[in-house]
Tab-separated table of C-alpha atoms and ligand atoms in Angstrom:
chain	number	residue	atom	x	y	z
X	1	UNK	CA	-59.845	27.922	-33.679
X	2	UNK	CA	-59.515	24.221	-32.038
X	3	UNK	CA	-57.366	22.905	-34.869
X	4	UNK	CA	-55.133	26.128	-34.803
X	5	UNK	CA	-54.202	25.983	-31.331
X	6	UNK	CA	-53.717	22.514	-31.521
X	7	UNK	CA	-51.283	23.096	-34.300
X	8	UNK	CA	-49.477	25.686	-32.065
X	9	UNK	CA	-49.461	23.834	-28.818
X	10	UNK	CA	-47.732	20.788	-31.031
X	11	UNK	CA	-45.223	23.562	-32.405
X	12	UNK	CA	-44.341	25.165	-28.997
X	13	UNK	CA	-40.503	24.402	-28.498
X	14	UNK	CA	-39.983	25.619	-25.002
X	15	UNK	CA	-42.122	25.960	-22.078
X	16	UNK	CA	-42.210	30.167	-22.497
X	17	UNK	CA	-43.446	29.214	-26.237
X	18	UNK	CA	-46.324	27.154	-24.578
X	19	UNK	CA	-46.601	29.853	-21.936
X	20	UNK	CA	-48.042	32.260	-25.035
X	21	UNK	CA	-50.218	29.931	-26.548
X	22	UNK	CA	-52.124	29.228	-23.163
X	23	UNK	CA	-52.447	33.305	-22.921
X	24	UNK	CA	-53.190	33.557	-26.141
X	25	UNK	CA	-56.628	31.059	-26.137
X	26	UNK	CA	-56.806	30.135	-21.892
X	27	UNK	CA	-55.399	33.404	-20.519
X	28	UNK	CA	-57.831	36.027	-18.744
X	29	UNK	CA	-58.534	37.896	-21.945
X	30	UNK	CA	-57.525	34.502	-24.510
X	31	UNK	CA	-59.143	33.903	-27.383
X	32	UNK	CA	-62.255	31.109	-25.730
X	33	UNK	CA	-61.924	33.108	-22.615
X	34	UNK	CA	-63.762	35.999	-24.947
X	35	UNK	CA	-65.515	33.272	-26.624
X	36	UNK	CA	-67.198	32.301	-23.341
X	37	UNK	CA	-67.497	35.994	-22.000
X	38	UNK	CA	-69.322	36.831	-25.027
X	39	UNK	CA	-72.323	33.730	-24.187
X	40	UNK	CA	-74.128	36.557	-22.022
X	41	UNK	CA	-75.228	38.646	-24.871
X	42	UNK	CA	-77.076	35.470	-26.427
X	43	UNK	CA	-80.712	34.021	-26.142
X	44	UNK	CA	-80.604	31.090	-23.259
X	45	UNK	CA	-81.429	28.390	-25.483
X	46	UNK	CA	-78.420	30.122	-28.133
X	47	UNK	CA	-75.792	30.106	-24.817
X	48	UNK	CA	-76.966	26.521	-23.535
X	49	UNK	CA	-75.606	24.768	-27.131
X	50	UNK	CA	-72.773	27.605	-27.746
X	51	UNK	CA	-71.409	27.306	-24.140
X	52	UNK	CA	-71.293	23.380	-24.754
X	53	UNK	CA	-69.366	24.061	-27.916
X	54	UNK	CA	-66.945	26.439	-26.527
X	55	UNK	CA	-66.290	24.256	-23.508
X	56	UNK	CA	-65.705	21.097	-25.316
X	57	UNK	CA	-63.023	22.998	-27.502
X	58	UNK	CA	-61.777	24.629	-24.217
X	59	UNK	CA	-61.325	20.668	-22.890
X	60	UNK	CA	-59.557	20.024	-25.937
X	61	UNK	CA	-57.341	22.384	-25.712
X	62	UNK	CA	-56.772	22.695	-21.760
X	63	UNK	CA	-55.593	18.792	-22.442
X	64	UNK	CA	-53.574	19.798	-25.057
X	65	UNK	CA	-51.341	22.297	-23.190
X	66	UNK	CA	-51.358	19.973	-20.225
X	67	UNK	CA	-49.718	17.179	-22.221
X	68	UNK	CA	-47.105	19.452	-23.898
X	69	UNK	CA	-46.745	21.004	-20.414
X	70	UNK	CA	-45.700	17.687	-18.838
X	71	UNK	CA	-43.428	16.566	-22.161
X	72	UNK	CA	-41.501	19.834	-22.418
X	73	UNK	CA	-41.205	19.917	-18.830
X	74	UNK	CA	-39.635	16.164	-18.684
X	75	UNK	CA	-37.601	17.792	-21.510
X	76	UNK	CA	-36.140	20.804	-19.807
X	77	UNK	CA	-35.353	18.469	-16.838
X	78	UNK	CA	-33.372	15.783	-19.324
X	79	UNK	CA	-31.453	18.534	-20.606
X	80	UNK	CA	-30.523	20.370	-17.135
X	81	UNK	CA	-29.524	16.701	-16.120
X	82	UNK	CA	-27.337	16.162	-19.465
X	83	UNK	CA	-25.749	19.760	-19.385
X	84	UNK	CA	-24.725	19.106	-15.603
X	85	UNK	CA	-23.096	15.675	-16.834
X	86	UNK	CA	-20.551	18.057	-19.103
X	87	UNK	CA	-20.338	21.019	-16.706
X	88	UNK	CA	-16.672	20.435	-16.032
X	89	UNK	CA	-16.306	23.345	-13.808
X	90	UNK	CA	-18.510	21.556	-11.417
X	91	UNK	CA	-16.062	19.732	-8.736
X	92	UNK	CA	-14.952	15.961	-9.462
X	93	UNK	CA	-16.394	13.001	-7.747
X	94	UNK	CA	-14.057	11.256	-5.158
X	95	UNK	CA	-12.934	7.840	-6.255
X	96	UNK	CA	-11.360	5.683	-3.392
X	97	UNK	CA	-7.904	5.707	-3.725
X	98	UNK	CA	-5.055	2.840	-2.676
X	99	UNK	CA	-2.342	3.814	-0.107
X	100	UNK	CA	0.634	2.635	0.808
X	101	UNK	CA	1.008	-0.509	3.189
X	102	UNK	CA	2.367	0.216	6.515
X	103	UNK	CA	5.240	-1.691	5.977
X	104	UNK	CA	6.152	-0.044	3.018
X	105	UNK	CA	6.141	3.262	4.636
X	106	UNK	CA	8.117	2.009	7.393
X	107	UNK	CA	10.675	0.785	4.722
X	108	UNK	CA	10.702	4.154	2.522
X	109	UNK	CA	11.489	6.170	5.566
X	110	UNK	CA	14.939	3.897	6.279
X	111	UNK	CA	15.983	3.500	2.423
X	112	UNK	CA	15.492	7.435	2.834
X	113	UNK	CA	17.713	7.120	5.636
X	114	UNK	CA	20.181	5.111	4.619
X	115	UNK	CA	20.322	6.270	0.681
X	116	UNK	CA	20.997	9.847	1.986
X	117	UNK	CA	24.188	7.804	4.002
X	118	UNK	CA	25.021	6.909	0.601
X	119	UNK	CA	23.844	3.115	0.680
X	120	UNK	CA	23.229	0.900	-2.116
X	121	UNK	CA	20.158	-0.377	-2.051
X	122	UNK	CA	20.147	-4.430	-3.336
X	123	UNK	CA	17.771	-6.977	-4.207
X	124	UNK	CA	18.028	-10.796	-3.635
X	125	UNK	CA	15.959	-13.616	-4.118
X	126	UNK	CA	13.642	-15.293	-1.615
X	127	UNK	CA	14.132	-18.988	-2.720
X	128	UNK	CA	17.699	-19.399	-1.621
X	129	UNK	CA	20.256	-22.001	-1.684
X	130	UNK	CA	21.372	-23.690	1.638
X	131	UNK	CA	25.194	-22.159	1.376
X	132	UNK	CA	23.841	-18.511	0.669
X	133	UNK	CA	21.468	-18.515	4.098
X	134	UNK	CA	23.405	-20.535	6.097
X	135	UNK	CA	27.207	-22.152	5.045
X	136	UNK	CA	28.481	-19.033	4.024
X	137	UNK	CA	27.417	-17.076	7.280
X	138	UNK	CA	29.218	-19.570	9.109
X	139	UNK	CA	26.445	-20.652	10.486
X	140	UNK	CA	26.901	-25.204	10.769
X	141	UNK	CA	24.992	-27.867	9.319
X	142	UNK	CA	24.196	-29.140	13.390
X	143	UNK	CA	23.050	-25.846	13.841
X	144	UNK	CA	18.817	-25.762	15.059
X	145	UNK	CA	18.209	-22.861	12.543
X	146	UNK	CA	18.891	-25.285	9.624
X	147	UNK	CA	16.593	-27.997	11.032
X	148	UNK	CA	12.849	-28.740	9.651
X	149	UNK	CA	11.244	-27.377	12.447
X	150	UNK	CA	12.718	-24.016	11.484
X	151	UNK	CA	13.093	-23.508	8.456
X	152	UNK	CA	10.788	-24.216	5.302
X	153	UNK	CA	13.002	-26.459	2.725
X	154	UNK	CA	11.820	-26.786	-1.085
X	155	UNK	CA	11.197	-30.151	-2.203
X	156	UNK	CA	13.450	-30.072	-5.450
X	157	UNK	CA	13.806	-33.914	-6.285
X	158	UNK	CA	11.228	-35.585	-8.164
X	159	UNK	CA	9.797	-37.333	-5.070
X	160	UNK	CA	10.060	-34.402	-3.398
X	161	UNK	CA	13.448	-35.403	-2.018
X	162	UNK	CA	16.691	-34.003	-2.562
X	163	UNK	CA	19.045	-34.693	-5.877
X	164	UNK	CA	22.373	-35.679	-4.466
X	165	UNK	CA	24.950	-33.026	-5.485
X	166	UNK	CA	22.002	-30.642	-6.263
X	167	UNK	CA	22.081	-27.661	-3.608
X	168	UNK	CA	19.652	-27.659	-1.221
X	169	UNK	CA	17.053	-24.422	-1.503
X	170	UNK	CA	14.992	-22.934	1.141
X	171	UNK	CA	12.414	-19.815	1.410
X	172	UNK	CA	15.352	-17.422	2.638
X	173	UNK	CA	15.170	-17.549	7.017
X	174	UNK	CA	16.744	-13.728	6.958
X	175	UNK	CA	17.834	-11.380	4.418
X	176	UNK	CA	21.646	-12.112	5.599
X	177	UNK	CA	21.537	-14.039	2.521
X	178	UNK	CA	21.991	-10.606	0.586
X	179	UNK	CA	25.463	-10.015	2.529
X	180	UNK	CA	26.935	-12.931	0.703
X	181	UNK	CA	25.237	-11.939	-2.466
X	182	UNK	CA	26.668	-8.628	-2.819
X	183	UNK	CA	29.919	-8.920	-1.576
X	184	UNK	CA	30.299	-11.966	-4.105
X	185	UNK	CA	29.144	-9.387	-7.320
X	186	UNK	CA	30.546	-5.996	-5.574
X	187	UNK	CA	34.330	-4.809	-4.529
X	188	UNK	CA	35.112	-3.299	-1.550
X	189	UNK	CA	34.598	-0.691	-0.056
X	190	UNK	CA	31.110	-0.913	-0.008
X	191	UNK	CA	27.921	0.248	2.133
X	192	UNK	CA	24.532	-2.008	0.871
X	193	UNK	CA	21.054	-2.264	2.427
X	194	UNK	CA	18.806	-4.803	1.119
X	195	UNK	CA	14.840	-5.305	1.846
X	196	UNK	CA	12.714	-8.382	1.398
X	197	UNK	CA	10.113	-11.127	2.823
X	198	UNK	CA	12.017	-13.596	4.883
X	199	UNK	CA	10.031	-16.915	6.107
X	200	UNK	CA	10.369	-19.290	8.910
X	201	UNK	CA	8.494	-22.247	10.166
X	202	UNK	CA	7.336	-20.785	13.319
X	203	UNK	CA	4.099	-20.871	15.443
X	204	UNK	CA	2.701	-17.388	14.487
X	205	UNK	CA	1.162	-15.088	17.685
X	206	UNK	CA	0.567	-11.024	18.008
X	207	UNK	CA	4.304	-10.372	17.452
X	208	UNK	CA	5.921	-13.375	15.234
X	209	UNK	CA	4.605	-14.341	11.603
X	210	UNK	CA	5.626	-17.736	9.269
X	211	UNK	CA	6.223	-14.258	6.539
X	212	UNK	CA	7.639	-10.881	7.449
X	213	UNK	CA	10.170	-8.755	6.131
X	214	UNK	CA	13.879	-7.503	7.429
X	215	UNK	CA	16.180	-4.564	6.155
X	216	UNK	CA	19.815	-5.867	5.960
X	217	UNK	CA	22.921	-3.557	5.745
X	218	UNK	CA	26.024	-4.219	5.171
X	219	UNK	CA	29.288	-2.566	5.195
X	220	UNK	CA	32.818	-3.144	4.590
X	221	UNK	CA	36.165	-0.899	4.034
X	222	UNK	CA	39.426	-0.706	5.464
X	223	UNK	CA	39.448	-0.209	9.611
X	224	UNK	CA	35.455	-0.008	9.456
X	225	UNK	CA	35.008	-0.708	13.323
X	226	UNK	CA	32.045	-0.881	15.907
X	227	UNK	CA	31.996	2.984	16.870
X	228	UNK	CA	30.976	2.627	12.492
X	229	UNK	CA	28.604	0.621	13.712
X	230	UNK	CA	26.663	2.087	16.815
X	231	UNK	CA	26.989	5.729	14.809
X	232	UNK	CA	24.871	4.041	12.016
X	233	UNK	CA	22.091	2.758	14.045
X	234	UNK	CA	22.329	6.041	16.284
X	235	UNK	CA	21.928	8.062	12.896
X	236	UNK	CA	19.221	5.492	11.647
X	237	UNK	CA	17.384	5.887	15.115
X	238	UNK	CA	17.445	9.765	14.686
X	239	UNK	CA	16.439	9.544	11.254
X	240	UNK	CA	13.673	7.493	12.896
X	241	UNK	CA	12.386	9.055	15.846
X	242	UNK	CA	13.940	12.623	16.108
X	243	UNK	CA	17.436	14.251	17.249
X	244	UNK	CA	16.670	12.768	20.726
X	245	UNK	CA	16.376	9.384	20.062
X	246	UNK	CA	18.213	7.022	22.090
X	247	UNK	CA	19.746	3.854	21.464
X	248	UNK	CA	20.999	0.866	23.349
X	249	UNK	CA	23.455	-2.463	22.775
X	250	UNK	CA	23.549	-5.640	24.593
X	251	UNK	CA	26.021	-8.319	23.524
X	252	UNK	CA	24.374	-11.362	21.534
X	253	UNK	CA	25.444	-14.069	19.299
X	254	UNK	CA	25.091	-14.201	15.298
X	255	UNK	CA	27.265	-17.031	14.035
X	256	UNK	CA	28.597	-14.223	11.309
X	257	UNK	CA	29.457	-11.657	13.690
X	258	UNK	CA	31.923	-11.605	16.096
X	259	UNK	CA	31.115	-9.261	18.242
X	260	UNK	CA	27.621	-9.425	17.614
X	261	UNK	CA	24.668	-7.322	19.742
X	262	UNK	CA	20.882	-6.806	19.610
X	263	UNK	CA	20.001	-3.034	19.805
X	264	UNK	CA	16.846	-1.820	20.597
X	265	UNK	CA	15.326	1.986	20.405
X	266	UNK	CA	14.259	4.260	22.830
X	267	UNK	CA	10.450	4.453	21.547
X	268	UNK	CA	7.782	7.144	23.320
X	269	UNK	CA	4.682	8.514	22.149
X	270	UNK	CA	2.304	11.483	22.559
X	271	UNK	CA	0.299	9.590	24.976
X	272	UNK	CA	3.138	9.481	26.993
X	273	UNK	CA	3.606	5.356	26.172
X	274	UNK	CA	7.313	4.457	26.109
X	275	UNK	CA	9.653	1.194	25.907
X	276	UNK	CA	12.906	-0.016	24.407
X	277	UNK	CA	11.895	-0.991	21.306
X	278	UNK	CA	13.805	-3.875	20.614
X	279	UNK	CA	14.659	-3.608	16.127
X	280	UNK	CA	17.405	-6.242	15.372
X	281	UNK	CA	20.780	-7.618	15.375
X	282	UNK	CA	24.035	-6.386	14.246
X	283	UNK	CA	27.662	-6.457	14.562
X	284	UNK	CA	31.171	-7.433	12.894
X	285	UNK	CA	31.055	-9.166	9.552
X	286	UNK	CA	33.016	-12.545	11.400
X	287	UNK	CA	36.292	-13.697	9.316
X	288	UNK	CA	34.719	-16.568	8.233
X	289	UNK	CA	32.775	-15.194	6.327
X	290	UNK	CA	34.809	-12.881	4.385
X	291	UNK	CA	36.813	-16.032	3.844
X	292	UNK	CA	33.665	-18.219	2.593
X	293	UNK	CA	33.233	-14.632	-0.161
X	294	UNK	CA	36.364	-14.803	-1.071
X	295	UNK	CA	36.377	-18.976	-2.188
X	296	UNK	CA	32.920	-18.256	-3.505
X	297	UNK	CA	34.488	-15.328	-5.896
X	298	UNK	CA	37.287	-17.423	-6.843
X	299	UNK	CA	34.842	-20.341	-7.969
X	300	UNK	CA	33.472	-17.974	-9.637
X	301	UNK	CA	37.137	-16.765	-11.412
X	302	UNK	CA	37.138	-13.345	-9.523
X	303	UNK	CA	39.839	-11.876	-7.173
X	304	UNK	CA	39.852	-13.019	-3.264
X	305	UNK	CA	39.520	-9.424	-2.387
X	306	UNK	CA	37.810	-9.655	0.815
X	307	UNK	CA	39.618	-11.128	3.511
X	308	UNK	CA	41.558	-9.098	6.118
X	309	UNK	CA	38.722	-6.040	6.100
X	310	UNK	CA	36.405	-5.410	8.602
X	311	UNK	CA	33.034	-4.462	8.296
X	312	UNK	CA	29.998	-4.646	10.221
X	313	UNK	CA	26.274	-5.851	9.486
X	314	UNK	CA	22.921	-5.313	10.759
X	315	UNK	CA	19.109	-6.523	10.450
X	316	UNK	CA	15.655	-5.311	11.121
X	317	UNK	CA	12.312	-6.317	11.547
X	318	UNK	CA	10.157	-3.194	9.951
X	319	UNK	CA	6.847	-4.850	11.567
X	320	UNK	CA	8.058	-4.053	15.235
X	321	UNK	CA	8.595	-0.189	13.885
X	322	UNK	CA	5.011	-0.171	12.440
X	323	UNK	CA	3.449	-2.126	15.386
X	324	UNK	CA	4.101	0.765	17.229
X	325	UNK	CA	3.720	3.818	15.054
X	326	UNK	CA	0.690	2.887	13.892
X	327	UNK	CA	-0.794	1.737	17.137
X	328	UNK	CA	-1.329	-1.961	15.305
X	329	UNK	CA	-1.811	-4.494	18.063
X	330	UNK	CA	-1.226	-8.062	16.020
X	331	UNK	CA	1.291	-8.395	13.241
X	332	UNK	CA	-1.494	-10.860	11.340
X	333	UNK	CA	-3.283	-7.806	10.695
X	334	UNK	CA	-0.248	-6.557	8.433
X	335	UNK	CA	-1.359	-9.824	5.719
X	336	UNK	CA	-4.982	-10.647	6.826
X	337	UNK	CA	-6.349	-8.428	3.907
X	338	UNK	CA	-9.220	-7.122	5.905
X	339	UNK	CA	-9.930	-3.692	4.212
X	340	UNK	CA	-10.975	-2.163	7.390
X	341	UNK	CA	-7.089	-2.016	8.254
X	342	UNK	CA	-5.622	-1.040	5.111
X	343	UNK	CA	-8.585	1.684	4.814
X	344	UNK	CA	-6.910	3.804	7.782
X	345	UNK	CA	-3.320	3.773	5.222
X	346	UNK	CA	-5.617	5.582	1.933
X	347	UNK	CA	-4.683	8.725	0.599
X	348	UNK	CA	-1.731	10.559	2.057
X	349	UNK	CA	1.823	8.662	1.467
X	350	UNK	CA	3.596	9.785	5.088
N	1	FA5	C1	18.468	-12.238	12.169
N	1	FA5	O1	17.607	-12.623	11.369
N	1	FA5	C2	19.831	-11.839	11.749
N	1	FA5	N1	20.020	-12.173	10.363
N	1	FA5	C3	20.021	-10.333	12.008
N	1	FA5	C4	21.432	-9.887	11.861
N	1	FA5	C5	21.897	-9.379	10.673
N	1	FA5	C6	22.354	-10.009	12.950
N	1	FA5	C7	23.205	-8.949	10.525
N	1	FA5	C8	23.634	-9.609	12.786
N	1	FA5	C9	24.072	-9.061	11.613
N	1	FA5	P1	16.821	-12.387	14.246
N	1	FA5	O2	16.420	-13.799	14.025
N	1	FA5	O3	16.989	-11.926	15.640
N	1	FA5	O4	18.199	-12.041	13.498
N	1	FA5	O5	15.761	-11.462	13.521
N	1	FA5	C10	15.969	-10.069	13.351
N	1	FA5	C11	14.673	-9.285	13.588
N	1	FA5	O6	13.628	-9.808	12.752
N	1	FA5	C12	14.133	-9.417	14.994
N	1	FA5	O7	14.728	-8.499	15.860
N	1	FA5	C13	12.674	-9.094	14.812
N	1	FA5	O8	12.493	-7.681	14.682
N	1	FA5	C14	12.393	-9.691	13.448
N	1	FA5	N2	11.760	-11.032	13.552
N	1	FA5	C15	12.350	-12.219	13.835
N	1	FA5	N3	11.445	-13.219	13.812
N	1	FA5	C16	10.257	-12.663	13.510
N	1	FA5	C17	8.923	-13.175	13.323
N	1	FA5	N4	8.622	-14.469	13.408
N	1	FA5	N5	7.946	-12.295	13.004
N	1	FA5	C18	8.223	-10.987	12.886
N	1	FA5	N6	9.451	-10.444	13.033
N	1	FA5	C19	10.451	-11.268	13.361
């Protein structure tokens, strides 16, 4: 009887298998059970040696189930485990995902402004020639923007000096450098906006960096005129902050503007916070430089096509705009890397 319900415990396949062959020889009325119930109808000396031999078989068999027990459990378990691993109703695990930077955002919502105005959007490079940033704009070799302290120059010459009759090159100061660009590969009429780093040599505190970024625009046509211009950065500022949004002009000088202004944003929040948000300079594309397109195009064997039109310009700092809508307090914070700011931009793209 020992050797055939060790040979069934060892062929139970399932714990409700086992189940039977414990009833079957354990259970209240299994096999030894009987055995053992049927020790009181023998002589003492009989049920002393027979009662040894039934419980030593019982043992055997009691350790038997027990071990199956415990492997078939550990079985069941593995499987439940396994079967969950492929249940793919159950739902998915979250992985972290990226966001967009803050900047970015702040630079999709005025491409989405200004591409719905029917801009162009253009790309230019950040290592610039001298003429591009600063000769063409009219702006003079005496003045300070051009200087060292400004502006970060590339050492091009093999002792790091410069080749004579080699162009200069710099790391671009503004993205004005993409007015001259375009209007040197594009006809008139014309309305461009162009995004990009700009660098300067500069102390950096809470609201200036050595890197940050600009949007330029640019348009030129026949009579394009200043009431052109404030109605773009009044549209731009609605497309910004709402139907309401205000904004203001106060006269300023840009060597390639004439008239040239600064004009700032009327910025409130929820919390009831509100300034003039200061965003950039603008104003009318200055002869002179129309004039330096025009020689540039012709060195280049296309038509002087640009002088007498007017047009007017404009640049932004997208930083200031996400300083504030974000509630960011230090503009390092924008390129420090430190995950615990980026981690408030995961997920959702708005
Ligand atoms: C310019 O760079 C002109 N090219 C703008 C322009 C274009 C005028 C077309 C006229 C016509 P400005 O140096 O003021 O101007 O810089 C423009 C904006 O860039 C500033 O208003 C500010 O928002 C941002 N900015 C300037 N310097 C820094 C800096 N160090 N860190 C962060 N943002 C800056």
């Amino acid at each position: 009887m020992q050797q055939e319900a060790l040979a069934e415990i060892a062929a139970a396949g399932d714990l409700d298998a086992l189940q039977q062959v414990k009833t079957k020889y354990v259970g209240k009325k299994g096999l030894i059970t009987q055995q053992l119930g049927s020790l009181g109808g023998l002589a003492p000396e009989e049920r002393k040696s027979r009662g040894a031999e039934i419980n030593v078989v019982r043992q055997a068999v009691q350790g038997a189930l027990d071990k199956r027990e415990a492997l078939l459990k550990r079985a069941a378990l593995d499987a439940k485990l396994q079967g969950e691993a492929l249940d793919v109703t159950l739902p998915g695990l979250g992985l972290p995902s990226g966001g967009l930077h803050p900047i970015n955002r702040v630079y999709s919502d005025l491409i989405g402004i200004f591409t719905r105005l029917g801009y162009e959007v253009a790309e230019g490079p950040e290592v610039e020639e001298e003429h591009y940033n600063f000769g063409a704009l009219n702006i003079p070799w005496y003045h300070p923007a051009r200087e060292l302290q400004d502006t970060f120059w590339l050492k091009d010459g093999p002792d790091g000096s410069s080749e004579p009759g080699v162009p200069r090159r710099l790391l671009r100061t503004h993205t004005s450098n993409m007015q001259i660009r375009y209007m040197v590969e594009h006809e008139p009429p014309l309305k461009m906006v162009s995004r990009g780093k700009v660098y300067r040599y500069e102390a950096t505190d809470a609201t200036h960096e050595a890197m940050f970024h600009q949007l330029e625009g640019l348009v030129v046509g026949e009579g394009i005129s200043m009431a052109d211009l404030k109605g773009t950065i009044a549209e731009m500022a609605r497309g910004l902050y709402g139907a309401g949004a205000k904004v203001r002009f106060q006269p300023s000088y840009y060597p390639f503007v004439e008239p040239g202004a600064d004009f700032a944003v009327w910025w409130e929040n929820p919390r009831g916070e509100s300034k003039w948000l200061e965003l950039g300079g603008c104003g009318m594309v200055h002869p002179h430089v129309f004039k330096a397109v025009d020689d540039l195009r012709e060195a280049a064997g296309k038509e002087r096509v640009y002088e007498g039109l007017t047009g007017f310009a404009f640049g932004l700092g997208p930083e200031r705009i996400a300083m504030l809508k974000y509630g960011i307090p230090d503009i390092r914070y924008f390129y420090a890397n430190d995950p615990r700011v980026m981690r408030q931009f995961r997920g959702e793209l708005g």
